CSV table of C-alpha atoms and ligand atoms in Angstrom, one decimal:
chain,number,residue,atom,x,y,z
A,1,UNK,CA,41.2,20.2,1.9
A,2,UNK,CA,39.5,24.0,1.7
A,3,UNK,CA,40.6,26.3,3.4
A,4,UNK,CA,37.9,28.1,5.8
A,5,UNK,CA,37.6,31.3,5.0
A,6,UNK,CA,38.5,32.6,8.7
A,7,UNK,CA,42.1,31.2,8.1
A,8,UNK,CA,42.7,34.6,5.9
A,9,UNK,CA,42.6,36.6,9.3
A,10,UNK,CA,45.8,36.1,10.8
A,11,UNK,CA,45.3,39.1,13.1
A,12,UNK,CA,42.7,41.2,15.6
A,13,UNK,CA,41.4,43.4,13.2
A,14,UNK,CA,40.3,45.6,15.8
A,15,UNK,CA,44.3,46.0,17.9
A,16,UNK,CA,46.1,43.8,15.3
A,17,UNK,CA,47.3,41.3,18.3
A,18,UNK,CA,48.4,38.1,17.1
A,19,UNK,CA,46.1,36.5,19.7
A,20,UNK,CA,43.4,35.9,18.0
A,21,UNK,CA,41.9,32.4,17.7
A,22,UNK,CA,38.9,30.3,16.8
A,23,UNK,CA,36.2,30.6,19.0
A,24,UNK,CA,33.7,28.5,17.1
A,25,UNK,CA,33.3,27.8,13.3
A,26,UNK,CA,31.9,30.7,12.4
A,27,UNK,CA,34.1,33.2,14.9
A,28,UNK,CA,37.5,34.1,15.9
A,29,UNK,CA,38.4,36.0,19.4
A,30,UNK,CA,41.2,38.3,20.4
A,31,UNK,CA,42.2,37.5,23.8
A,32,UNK,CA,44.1,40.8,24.2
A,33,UNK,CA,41.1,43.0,23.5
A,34,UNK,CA,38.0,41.3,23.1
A,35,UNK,CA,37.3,41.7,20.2
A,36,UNK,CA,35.2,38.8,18.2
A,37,UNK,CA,35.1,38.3,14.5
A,38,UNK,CA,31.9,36.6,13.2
A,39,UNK,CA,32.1,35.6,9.4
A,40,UNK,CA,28.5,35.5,7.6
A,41,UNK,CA,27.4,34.9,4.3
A,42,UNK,CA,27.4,37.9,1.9
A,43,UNK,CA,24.2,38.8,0.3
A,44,UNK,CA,24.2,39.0,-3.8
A,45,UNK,CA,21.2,39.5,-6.0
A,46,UNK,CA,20.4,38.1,-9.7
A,47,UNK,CA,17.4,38.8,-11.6
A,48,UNK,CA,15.5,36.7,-14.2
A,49,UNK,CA,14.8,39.5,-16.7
A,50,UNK,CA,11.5,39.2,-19.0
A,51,UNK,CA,10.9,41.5,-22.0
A,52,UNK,CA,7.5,42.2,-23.6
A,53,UNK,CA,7.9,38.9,-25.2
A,54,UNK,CA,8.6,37.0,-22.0
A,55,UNK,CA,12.2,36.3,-23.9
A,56,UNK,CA,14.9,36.1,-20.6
A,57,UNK,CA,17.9,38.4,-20.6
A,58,UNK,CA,21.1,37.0,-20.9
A,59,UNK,CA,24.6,39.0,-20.3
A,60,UNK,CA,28.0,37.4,-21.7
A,61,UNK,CA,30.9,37.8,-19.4
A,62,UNK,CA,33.9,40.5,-20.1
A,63,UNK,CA,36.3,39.0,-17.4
A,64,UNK,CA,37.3,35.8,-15.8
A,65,UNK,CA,35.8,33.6,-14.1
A,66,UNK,CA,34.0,32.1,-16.7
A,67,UNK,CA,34.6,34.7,-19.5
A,68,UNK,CA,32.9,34.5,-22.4
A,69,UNK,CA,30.1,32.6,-21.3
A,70,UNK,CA,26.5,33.6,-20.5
A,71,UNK,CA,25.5,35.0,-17.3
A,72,UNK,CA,22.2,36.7,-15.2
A,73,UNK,CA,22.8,40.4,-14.3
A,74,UNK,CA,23.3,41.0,-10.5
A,75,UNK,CA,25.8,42.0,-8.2
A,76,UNK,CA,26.3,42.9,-3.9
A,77,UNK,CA,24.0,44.0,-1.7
A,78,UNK,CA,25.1,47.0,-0.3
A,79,UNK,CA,24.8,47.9,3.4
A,80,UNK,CA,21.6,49.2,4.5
A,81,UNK,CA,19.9,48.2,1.2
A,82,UNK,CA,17.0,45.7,0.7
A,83,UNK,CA,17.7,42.6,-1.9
A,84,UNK,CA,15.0,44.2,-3.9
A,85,UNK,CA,16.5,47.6,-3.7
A,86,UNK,CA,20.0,46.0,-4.8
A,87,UNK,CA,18.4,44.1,-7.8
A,88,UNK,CA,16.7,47.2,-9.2
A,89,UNK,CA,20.2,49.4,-8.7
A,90,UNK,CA,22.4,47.1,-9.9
A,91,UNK,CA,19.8,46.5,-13.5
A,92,UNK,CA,19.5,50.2,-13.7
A,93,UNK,CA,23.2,50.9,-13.3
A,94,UNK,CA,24.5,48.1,-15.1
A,95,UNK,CA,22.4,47.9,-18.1
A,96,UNK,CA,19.4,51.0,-17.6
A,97,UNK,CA,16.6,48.5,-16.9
A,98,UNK,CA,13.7,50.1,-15.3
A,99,UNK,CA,11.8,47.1,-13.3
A,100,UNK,CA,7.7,47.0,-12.9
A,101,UNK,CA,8.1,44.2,-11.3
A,102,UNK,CA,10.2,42.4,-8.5
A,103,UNK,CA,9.3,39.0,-7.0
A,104,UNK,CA,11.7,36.5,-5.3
A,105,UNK,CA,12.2,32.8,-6.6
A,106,UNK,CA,14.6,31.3,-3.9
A,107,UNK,CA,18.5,31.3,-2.9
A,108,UNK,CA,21.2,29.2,-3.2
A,109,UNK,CA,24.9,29.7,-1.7
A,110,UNK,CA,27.6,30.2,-3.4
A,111,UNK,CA,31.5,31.0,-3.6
A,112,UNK,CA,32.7,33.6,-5.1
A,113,UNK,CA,36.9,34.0,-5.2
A,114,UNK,CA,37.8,37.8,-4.7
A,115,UNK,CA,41.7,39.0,-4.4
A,116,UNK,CA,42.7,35.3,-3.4
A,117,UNK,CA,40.0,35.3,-0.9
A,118,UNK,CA,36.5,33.0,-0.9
A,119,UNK,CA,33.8,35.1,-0.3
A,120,UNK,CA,30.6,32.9,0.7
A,121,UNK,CA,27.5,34.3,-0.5
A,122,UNK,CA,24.1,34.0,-0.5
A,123,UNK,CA,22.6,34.6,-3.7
A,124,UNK,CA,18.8,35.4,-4.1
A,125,UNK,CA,16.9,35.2,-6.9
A,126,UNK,CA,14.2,37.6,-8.4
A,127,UNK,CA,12.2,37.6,-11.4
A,128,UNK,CA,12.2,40.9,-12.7
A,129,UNK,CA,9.4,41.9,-15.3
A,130,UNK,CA,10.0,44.8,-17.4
A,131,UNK,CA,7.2,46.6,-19.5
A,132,UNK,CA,8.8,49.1,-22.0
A,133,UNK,CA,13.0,48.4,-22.4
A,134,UNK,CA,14.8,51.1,-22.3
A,135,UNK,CA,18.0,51.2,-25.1
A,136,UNK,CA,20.0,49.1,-22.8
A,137,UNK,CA,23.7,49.7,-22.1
A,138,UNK,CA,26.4,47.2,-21.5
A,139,UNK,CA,28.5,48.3,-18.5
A,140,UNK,CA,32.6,47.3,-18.0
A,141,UNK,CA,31.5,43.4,-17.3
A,142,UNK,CA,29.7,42.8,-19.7
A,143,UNK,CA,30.3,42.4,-23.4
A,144,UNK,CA,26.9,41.2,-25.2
A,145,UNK,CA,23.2,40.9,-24.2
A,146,UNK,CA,20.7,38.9,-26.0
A,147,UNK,CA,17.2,37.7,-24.8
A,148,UNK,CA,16.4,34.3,-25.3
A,149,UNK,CA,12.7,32.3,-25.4
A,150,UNK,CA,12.6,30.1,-22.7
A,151,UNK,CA,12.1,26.9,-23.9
A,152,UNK,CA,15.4,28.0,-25.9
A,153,UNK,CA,17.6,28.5,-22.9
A,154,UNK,CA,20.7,26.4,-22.4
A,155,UNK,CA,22.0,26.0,-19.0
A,156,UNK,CA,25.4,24.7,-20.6
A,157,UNK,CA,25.8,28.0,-22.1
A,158,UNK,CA,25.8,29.3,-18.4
A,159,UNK,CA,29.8,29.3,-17.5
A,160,UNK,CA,29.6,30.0,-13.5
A,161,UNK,CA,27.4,26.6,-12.1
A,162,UNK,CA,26.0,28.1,-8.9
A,163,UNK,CA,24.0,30.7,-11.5
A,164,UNK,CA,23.8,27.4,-14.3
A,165,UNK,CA,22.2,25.9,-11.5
A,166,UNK,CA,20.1,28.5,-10.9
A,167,UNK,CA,18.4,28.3,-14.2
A,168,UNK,CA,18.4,25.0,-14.2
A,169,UNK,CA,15.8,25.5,-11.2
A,170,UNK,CA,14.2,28.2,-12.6
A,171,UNK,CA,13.0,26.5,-16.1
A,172,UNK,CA,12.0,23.4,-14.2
A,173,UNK,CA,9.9,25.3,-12.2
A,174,UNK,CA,5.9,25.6,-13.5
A,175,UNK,CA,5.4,28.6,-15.5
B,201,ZN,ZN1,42.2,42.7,19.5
């Protein structure tokens, strides 16, 4: 049986009373002050990358889950940020890409296990074209880069399944 993520929060955030039950699925109250939680899918970006040669970027993964095996670059969207804004920041900090272009595919939720916590995200996806590539860098998460011709691309190589699933999506789609 899994565990619903608003089981983590044993007490009010807000005065830290132990009276603080569900109010719904997605909420929990605090009868002592008021105060109502509301838990929310968290917003995460990925890009398809395409160099000059409309090869797509892949990034092998440094750290668990699913080290070792191939991966899309992406990360959080930050408070206040726009999904586009977050894809672009996190390809420029993360591996000095310099988009020309950003256009969204589609989303898929996910689950993403943090310090013993499941974080439920919602992960959109961009295709991100790129016309002159900078040297790229690899930052702490990542080990190895390569850039692969589509019809080349193995989703089995893809070690977390919501982004394998992803890509699955992406090459079926017409091109
Ligand atoms: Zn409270």
């Amino acid at each position: 049986m899994k565990t619903h993520p608003l089981n983590f929060f044993g007490f009010c955030p807000h005065c830290g009373s132990e009276q603080f039950a569900v109010k719904s699925a997605k909420s929990k109250k605090c009868s002592q002050c008021g105060f109502e939680y509301f838990i929310n899918a968290a917003a995460a970006v990925a890009g398809f990358v395409f160099n000059e040669r409309n090869e797509l970027l892949l990034c092998r993964r440094a750290f668990e889950p699913a080290k070792g095996t191939w991966d899309l670059p992406g990360g959080f969207v930050d408070l206040g940020e726009t999904a586009e804004q977050a894809v672009c920041r996190e390809l420029m900090e993360e591996l000095n890409i310099q988009p020309t272009a950003v256009n969204y595919l589609f989303s898929l939720p996910n689950e993403y296990l943090y310090s013993g916590f499941t974080v439920h995200t919602l992960d959109l996806f961009f295709k991100i074209q790129v016309e002159k590539m900078n040297k790229l860098i690899c930052s702490d998460d990542v080990c190895e880069l390569k850039f692969v011709p589509l019809n080349e691309v193995k989703p089995s190589e893809i070690g977390l399944l919501s982004i394998r699933k992803a890509v699955e999506i992406f090459l079926q789609q017409p091109k």
